Tab-separated table of C-alpha atoms in Angstrom:
chain	number	residue	atom	x	y	z
A	1486	MET	CA	118.764	100.280	-29.356
A	1487	GLY	CA	119.962	99.380	-26.408
A	1488	ASN	CA	117.544	96.983	-25.426
A	1489	GLY	CA	118.122	94.699	-28.245
A	1490	VAL	CA	120.933	91.687	-28.677
A	1491	ILE	CA	122.475	94.257	-31.406
A	1492	GLY	CA	122.509	97.043	-28.505
A	1493	LYS	CA	124.101	94.994	-26.091
A	1494	ILE	CA	127.123	93.840	-28.124
A	1495	LEU	CA	127.581	97.412	-29.741
A	1496	TYR	CA	127.819	98.982	-25.976
A	1497	PHE	CA	129.954	96.074	-25.162
A	1498	TRP	CA	132.736	97.127	-27.630
A	1499	ILE	CA	132.160	100.695	-27.127
A	1500	PHE	CA	132.801	100.104	-22.810
A	1501	ILE	CA	135.830	97.923	-23.984
A	1502	LEU	CA	137.202	100.517	-26.591
A	1503	GLY	CA	136.835	103.251	-23.867
A	1504	GLY	CA	138.538	101.093	-21.117
A	1505	LEU	CA	141.343	100.281	-23.284
A	1506	PHE	CA	141.746	103.943	-24.295
A	1507	PHE	CA	141.931	104.938	-20.533
A	1508	ALA	CA	144.079	101.890	-19.499
A	1509	LYS	CA	146.929	103.205	-22.426
A	1510	VAL	CA	146.134	106.554	-20.969
A	1511	LEU	CA	146.724	106.217	-17.221
A	1512	GLY	CA	149.462	103.758	-17.838
A	1513	PHE	CA	147.818	100.338	-16.983
A	1514	ALA	CA	148.615	98.751	-20.061
A	1515	LYS	CA	151.897	98.758	-20.136
A	1516	ASP	CA	152.563	94.939	-21.057
A	1517	ASP	CA	150.321	92.304	-22.942
A	1518	LYS	CA	149.712	90.271	-19.433
A	1519	SER	CA	148.419	93.301	-17.935
A	1520	THR	CA	146.506	94.564	-20.844
A	1521	ILE	CA	144.767	90.821	-21.028
A	1522	VAL	CA	144.115	91.107	-16.898
A	1523	PHE	CA	142.532	94.595	-17.224
A	1524	LEU	CA	140.482	93.130	-20.214
A	1525	ILE	CA	139.319	90.500	-18.100
A	1526	ALA	CA	138.678	92.765	-14.987
A	1527	ILE	CA	136.613	95.394	-17.288
A	1528	ALA	CA	134.784	93.352	-19.429
A	1529	LEU	CA	133.434	91.478	-15.759
A	1530	VAL	CA	132.344	94.656	-14.162
A	1531	TYR	CA	130.459	95.638	-17.824
A	1532	ILE	CA	128.846	91.924	-17.305
A	1533	VAL	CA	127.882	92.479	-13.852
A	1534	PHE	CA	126.580	95.864	-14.397
A	1535	GLN	CA	124.133	94.511	-16.892
A	1536	ILE	CA	122.731	91.761	-14.839
A	1537	PHE	CA	122.152	94.337	-11.841
A	1538	ARG	CA	120.593	96.522	-14.126
A	1539	THR	CA	118.679	94.045	-15.778
A	1540	LEU	CA	117.230	92.294	-12.330
A	1541	GLY	CA	116.503	96.147	-11.101
A	1542	LYS	CA	114.077	96.753	-14.203
A	1543	LYS	CA	112.555	93.445	-13.807
A	1544	LYS	CA	112.087	94.285	-9.935
A	1545	ARG	CA	110.630	98.118	-10.492
A	1546	ALA	CA	108.229	96.995	-13.261
A	1547	GLU	CA	107.005	93.890	-10.501
A	1548	GLN	CA	106.663	96.551	-7.853
A	1549	ALA	CA	105.036	98.927	-10.402
A	1550	ALA	CA	102.747	96.308	-11.207
A	1551	ALA	CA	101.795	95.515	-7.942
A	1552	SER	CA	100.732	98.543	-6.654
A	1553	LYS	CA	98.804	100.452	-9.569
A	1554	PRO	CA	94.964	100.109	-8.861
A	1555	PRO	CA	92.815	99.155	-11.657
A	1556	VAL	CA	92.058	102.229	-14.084
A	1557	ARG	CA	88.583	103.400	-15.421
A	1558	LYS	CA	88.982	105.687	-18.462
A	1559	GLY	CA	86.320	107.410	-20.116
A	1560	MET	CA	83.257	108.957	-17.961
A	1561	SER	CA	82.653	105.473	-16.089
A	1562	GLY	CA	80.283	104.158	-18.148
A	1563	LYS	CA	77.791	107.613	-17.887
A	1564	ARG	CA	75.855	108.611	-20.934
A	1565	LYS	CA	76.634	112.059	-22.112
A	1566	LYS	CA	73.142	114.413	-22.211
A	1567	GLY	CA	72.454	116.442	-24.669
């Protein structure tokens, strides 16, 4: 579910709500201005994390495709006797 657009939006809001909860518990969110600055900061952290994650997946897929030798399945063209 996390690969689609709906999953990414859902995980973003879960991350934001979790960040707000910890900001309240740890005392970062004292007034409106500090709360808004904190929200912008954690939103940027989430977006940057997702960009690097996507680029890493793409790079790993390219490396895996380049390093795999061609695979021959089955009996390599030989017929079964008997």
